[in-house]
Short mmCIF file of C-alpha atoms in Angstrom, two decimals:
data_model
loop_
_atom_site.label_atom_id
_atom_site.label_comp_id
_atom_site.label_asym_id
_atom_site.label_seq_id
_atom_site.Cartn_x
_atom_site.Cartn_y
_atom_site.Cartn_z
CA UNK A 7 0.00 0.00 0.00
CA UNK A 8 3.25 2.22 -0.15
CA UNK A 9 2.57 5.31 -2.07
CA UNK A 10 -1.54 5.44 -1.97
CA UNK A 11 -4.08 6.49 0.38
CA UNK A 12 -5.51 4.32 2.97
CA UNK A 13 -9.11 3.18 1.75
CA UNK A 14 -11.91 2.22 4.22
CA UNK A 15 -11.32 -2.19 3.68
CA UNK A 16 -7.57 -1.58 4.73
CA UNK A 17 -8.06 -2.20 8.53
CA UNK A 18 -10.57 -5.12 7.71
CA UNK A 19 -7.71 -7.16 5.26
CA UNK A 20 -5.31 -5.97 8.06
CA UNK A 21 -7.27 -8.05 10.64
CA UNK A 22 -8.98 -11.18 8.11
CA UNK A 23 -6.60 -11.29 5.04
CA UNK A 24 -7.80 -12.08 1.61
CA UNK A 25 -10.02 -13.30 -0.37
CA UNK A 26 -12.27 -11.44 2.33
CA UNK A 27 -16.19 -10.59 1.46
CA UNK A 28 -17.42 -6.89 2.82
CA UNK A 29 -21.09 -6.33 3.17
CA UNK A 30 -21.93 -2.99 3.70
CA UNK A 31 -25.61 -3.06 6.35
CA UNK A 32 -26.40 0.79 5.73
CA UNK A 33 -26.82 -0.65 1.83
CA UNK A 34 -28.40 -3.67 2.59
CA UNK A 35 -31.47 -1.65 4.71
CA UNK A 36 -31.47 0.91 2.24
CA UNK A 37 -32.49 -1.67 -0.82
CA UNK A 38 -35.27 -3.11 2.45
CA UNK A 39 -36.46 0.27 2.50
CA UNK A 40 -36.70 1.33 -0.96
CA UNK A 41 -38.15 -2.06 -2.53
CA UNK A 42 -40.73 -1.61 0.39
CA UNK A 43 -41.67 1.88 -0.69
CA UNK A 44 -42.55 0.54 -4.46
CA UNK A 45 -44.71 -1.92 -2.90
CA UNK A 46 -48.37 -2.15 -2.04
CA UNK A 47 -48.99 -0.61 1.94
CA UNK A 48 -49.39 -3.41 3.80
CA UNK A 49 -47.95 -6.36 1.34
CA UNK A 50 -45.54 -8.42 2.43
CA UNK A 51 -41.84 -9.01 1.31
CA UNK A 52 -40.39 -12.52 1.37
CA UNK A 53 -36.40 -12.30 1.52
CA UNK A 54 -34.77 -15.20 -0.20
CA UNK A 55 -32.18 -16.59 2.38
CA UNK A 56 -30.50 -18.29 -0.52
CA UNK A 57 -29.45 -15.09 -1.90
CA UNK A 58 -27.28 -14.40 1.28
CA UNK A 59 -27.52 -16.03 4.71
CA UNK A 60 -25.66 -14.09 6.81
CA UNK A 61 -27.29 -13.78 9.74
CA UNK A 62 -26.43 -9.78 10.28
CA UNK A 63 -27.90 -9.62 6.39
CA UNK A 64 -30.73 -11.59 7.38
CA UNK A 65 -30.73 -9.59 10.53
CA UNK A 66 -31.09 -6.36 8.85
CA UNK A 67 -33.84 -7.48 5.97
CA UNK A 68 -36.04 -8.95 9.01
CA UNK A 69 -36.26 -5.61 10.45
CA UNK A 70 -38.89 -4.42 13.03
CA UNK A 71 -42.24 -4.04 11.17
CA UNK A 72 -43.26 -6.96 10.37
CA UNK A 73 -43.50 -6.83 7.16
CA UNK A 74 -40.36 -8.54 5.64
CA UNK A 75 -40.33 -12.54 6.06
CA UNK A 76 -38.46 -15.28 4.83
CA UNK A 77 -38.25 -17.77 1.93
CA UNK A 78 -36.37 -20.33 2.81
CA UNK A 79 -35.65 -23.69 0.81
CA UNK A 80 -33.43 -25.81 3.09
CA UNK A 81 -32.86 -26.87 6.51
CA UNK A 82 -29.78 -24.52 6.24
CA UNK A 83 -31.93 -21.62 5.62
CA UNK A 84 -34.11 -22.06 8.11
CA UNK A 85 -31.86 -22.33 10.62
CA UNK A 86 -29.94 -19.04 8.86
CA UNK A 87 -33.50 -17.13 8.95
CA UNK A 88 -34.18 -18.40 12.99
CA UNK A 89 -30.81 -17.22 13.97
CA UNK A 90 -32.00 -13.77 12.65
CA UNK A 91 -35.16 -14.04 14.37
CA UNK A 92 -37.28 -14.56 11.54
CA UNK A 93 -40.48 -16.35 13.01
CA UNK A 94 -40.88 -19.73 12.28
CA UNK A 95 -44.57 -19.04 12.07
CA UNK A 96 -44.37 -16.34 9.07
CA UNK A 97 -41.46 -18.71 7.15
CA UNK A 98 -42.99 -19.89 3.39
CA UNK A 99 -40.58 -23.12 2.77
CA UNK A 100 -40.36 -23.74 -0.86
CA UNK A 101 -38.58 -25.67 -3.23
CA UNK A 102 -39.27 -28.88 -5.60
CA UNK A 103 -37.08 -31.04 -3.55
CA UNK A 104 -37.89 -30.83 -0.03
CA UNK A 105 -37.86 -34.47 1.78
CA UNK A 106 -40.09 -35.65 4.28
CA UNK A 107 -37.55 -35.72 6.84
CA UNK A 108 -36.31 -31.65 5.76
CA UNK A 109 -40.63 -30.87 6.07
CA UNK A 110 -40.46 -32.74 9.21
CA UNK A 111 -37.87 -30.93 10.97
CA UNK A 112 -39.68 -27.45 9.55
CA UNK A 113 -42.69 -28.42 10.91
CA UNK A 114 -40.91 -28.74 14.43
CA UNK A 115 -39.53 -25.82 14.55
CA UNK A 116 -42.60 -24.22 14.14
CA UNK A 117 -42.66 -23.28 10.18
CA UNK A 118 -46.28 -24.05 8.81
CA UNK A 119 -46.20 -22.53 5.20
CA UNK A 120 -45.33 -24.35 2.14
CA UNK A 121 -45.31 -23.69 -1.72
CA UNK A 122 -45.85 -26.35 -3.27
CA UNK A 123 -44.98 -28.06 -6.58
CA UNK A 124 -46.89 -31.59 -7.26
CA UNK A 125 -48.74 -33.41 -6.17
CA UNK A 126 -46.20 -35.62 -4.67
CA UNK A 127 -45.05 -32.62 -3.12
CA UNK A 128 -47.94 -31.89 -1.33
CA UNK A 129 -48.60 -35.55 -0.05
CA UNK A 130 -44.95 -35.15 1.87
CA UNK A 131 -46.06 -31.97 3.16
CA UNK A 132 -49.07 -33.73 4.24
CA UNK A 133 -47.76 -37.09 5.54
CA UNK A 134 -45.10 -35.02 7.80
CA UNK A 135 -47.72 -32.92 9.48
CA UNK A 136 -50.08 -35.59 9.76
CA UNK A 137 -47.35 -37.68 11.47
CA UNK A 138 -47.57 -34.46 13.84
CA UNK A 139 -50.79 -34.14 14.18
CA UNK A 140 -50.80 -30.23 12.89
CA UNK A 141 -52.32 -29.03 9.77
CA UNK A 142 -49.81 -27.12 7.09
CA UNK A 143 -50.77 -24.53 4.95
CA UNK A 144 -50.21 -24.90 1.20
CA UNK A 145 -49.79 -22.75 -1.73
CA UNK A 146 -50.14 -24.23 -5.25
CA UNK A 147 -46.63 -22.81 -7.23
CA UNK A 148 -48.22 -22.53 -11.12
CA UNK A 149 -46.01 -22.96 -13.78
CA UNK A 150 -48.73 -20.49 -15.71
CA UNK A 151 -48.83 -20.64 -19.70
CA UNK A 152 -47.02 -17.11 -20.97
CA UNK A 153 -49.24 -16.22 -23.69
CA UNK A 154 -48.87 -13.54 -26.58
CA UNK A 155 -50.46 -11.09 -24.23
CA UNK A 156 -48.54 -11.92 -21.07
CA UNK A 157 -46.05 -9.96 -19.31
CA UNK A 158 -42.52 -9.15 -19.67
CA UNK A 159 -40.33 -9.60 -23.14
CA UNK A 160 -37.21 -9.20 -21.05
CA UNK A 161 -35.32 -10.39 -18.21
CA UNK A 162 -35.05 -14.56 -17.37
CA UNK A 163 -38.32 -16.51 -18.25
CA UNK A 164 -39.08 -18.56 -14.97
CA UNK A 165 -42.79 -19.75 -16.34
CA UNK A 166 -44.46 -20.85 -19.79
CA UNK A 167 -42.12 -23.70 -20.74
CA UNK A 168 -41.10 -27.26 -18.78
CA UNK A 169 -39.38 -26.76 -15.40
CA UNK A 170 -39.23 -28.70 -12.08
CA UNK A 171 -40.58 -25.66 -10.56
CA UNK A 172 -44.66 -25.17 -10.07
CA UNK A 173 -47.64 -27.19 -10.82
CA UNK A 174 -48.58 -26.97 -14.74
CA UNK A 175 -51.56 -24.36 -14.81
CA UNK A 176 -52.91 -26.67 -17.49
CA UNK A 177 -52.73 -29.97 -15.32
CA UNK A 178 -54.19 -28.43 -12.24
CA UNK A 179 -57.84 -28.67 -12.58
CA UNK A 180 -56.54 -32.34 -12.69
CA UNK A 181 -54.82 -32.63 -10.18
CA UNK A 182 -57.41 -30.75 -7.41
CA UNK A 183 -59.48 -33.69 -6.48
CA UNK A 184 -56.17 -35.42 -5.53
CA UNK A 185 -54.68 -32.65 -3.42
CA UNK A 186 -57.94 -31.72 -1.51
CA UNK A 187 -57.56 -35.69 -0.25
CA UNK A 188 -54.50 -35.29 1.28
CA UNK A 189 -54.77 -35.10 5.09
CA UNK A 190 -52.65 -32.96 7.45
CA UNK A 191 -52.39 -30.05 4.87
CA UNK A 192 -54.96 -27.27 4.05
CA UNK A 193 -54.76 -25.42 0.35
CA UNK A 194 -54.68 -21.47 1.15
CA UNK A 195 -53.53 -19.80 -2.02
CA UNK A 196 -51.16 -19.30 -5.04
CA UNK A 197 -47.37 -18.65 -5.64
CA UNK A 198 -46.20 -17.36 -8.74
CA UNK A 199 -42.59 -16.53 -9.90
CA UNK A 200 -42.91 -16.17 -13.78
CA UNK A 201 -39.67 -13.83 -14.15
CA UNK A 202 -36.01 -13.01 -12.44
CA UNK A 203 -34.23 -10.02 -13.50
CA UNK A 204 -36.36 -8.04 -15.47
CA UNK A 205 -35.03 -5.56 -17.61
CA UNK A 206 -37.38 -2.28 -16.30
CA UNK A 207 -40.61 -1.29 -14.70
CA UNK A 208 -42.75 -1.34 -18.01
CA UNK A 209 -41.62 -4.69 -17.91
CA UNK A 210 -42.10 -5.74 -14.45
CA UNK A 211 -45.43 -4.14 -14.29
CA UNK A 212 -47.27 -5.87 -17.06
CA UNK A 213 -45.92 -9.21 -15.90
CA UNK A 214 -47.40 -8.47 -12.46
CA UNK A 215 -50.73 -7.41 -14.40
CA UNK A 216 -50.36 -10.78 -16.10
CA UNK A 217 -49.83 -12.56 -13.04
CA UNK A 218 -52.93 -11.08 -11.10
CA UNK A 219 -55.18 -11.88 -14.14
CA UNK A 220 -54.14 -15.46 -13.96
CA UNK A 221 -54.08 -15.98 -10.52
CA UNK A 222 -57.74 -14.54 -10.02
CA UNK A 223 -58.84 -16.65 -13.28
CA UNK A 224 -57.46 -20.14 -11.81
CA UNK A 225 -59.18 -19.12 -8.39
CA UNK A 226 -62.07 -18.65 -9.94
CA UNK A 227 -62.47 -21.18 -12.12
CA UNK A 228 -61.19 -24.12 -9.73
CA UNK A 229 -62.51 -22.62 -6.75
CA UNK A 230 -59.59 -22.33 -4.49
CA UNK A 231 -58.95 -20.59 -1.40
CA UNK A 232 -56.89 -17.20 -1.92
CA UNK A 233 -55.48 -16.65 1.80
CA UNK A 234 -52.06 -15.64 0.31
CA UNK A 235 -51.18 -15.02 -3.21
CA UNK A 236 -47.48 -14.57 -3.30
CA UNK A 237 -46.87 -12.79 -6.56
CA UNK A 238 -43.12 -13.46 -7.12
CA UNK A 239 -40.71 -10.61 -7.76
CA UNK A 240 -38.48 -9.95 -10.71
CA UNK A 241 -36.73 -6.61 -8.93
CA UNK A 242 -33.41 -5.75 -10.68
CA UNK A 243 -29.76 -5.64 -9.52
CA UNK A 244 -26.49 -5.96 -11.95
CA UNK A 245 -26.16 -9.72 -12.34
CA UNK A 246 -22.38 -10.22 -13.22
CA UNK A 247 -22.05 -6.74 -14.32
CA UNK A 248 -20.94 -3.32 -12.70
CA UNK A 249 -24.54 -0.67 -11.92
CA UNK A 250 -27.09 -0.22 -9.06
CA UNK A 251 -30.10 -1.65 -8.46
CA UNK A 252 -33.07 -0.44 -10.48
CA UNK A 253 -35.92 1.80 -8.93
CA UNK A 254 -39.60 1.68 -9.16
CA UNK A 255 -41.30 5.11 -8.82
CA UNK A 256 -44.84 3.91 -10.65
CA UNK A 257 -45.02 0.40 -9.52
CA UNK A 258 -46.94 1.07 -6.41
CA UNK A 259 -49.91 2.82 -7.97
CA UNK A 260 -49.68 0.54 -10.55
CA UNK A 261 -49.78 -2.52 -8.46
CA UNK A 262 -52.34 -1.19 -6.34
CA UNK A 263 -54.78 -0.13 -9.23
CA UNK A 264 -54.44 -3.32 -10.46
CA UNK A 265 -55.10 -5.36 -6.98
CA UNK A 266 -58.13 -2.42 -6.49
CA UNK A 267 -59.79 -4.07 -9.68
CA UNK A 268 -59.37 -7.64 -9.66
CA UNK A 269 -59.58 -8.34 -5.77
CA UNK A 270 -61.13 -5.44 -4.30
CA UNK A 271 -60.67 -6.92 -0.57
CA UNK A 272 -56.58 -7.70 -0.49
CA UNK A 273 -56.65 -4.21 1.31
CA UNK A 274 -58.12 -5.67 4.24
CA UNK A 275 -55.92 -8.71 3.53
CA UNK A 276 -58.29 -11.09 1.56
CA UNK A 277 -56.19 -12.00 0.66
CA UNK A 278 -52.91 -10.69 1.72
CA UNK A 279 -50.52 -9.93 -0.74
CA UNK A 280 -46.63 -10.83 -0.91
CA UNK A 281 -43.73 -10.93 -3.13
CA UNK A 282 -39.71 -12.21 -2.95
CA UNK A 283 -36.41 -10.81 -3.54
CA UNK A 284 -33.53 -11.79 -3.16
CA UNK A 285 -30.61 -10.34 -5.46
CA UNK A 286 -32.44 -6.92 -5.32
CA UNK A 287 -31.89 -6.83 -1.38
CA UNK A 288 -28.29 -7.88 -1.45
CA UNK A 289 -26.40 -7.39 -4.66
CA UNK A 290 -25.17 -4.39 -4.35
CA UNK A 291 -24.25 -4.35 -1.09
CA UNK A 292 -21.35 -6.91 -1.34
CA UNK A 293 -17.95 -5.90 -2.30
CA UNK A 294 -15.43 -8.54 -2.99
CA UNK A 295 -11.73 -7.67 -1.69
CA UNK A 296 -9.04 -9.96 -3.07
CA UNK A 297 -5.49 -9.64 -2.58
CA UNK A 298 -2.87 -9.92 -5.93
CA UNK A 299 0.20 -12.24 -5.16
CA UNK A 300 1.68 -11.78 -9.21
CA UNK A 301 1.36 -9.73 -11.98
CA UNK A 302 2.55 -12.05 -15.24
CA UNK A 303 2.82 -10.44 -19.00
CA UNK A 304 3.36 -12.89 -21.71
CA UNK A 305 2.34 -13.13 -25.51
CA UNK A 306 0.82 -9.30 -25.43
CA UNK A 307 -1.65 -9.95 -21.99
CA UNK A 308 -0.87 -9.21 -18.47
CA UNK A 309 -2.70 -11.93 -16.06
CA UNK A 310 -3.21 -10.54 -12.57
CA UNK A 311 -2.80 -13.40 -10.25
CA UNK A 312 -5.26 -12.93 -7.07
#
C-alpha cells in the first residue's frame, strides 16, 4: 500500500486477510427500505435466504415491522433465517425437492407454510404434518402458460415452458381432487414466480398485471382458497455486471390499481398480498476484496494473479 491512500477495507484485510467478502448493512437496509416503498402498503416481502444467509444480512432485511419474512428452501436456511429471528410461524418453505424428513424438521420448529410443486409434493407436506398431528398450509406454485399477451419480453423466463418448478396451470384442474384428499395439509392460495431479473418497470409491471389476471382466473375457475397469493418478484440488480439496483417510482400505484380491480378486498388482507427478492436486497451491497500475489505479462496480456 506504499505510495496510496488508505481506503476504508484496509483495517478489515489488516485483521482477516484475503479473499475477504465486505457487506456494507447501511446498503443492505437501504435496498429493504426502498423495494418496500414501491410496494403495495401493507404487502408483504419474502427475503430469499438463498441469496445471502448471513445472519447480520438476514438480521437487517427482518427488520422491526413486520413486514419482511423469509423464503427459505433448506434446513440450512431455516436455521440461517431463525438465527435472525425470523419467526418460524411467518417462514414460506419452498422448493421442488424438499424431503419428508427436511418438512419434518420445519414443521418442528414451528414453520407451517409451504409452496408447493406436485402433487407428490404436497402428499410429503401432508404425511409429515399428519405424522404431527398439525395441519400445514399450502400454496399451489403454477407454472402459468405465458401467452402472446402476457407480461414481460425481457429479463429470465421462470414460467411458460417445462421446469421442475410449479404445478402446470394446465394440469391443475386435474390434479385438485387429488390434493384436496391429502390429510394434514390445508390449500390457502397461489405462488407465482414467472420472471427473475427483469429488464425495467414497463416490464415488471405488465408481468405483475399478467400474473394477477391469472391468478384470479385459476381461483375462480377451480374454486380455491386465496389466503395468500405470493406474486413473485423480478426486482433488478447488476447480475455479473458493474450498476445499481433499479428503482420503481410507478409500480406502487400501478400494483395497487391493479389489486383495487381484480380483488377489491386484499386491502383488508383477503387475501394478503406478498412478493420475494432476493438479489435486489443484497447485490449491491457486497464488495469482494481480493489480494494480488503476481502480476505475469506474456504473448501481449498481463494476467493478474489474485
Amino acid at each position: 500500500m506504499t505510495g496510496t491512500a488508505p481506503t476504508p477495507h484496509d483495517a478489515l484485510v489488516e485483521r482477516y486477510g484475503t479473499p475477504l467478502y465486505v457487506y456494507d448493512l447501511d446498503e443492505v437496509a437501504a435496498a429493504r427500505a426502498e423495494l418496500l416503498d414501491a410496494l403495495p402498503d401493507g404487502a408483504v416481502l419474502y427475503y430469499a435466504l438463498k441469496a445471502n444467509p448471513h445472519p447480520d444480512v438476514a438480521r437487517t432485511l427482518r427488520g422491526d415491522d413486520g413486514r419482511c419474512r423469509a423464503e427459505i428452501s433448506s434446513t440450512g436456511e431455516l436455521h440461517a433465517a431463525l438465527d435472525a429471528g425470523f419467526d418460524p410461524a411467518h417462514c414460506l418453505y419452498t422448493g421442488p425437492g424438499k424431503t419428508t424428513t427436511e418438512i419434518g424438521h420445519a414443521l418442528d420448529l414451528g414453520v407451517r407454510t409451504f409452496s408447493t410443486d406436485s402433487v407428490g409434493d404436497v402428499r410429503r407436506v401432508g404425511r409429515a404434518a399428519a405424522a404431527r398431528r398439525v395441519t400445514a398450509a399450502c400454496v399451489l406454485r403454477v407454472n402459468a402458460v405465458n401467452t402472446d399477451t402476457g407480461g414481460a419480453t425481457t429479463g429470465i423466463r421462470m414460467t411458460g415452458r417445462p421446469s421442475q418448478f410449479g404445478f402446470d396451470a394446465e394440469s391443475l384442474p386435474d390434479a385438485l381432487p387429488e390434493l384436496r384428499r391429502v390429510e394434514g395439509i390445508r390449500l390457502t392460495g397461489l405462488h407465482f414466480f414467472p420472471l427473475s431479473n427483469a429488464k425495467d418497470e414497463e416490464n415488471l409491471v405488465a408481468e405483475f398485471r399478467h400474473t394477477v389476471a391469472a391468478a384470479v382466473r385459476l381461483a375462480d375457475d377451480l374454486d380455491l382458497p386465496l389466503e395468500l397469493l405470493d406474486l413473485g418478484g423480478g426486482f433488478a440488480a447488476p447480475y455479473g455486471t458493474p450498476g445499481t439496483r433499479d428503482s420503481y417510482p410507478a409500480l406502487r400505484g400501478e400494483l395497487e390499481a391493479m389489486l383495487d380491480a381484480a380483488l377489491p378486498r386484499w386491502r383488508t388482507g383477503s387475501p394478503v398480498i406478498a412478493f420475494e427478492s432476493g438479489r435486489y436486497l443484497t447485490a449491491c451491497a457486497g464488495t469482494l476484496l481480493l489480494g494480488v500475489t503476481n502480476v505475469k505479462t506474456g504473448r501481449g496480456r498481463t494476467h493478474v494473479i489474485l
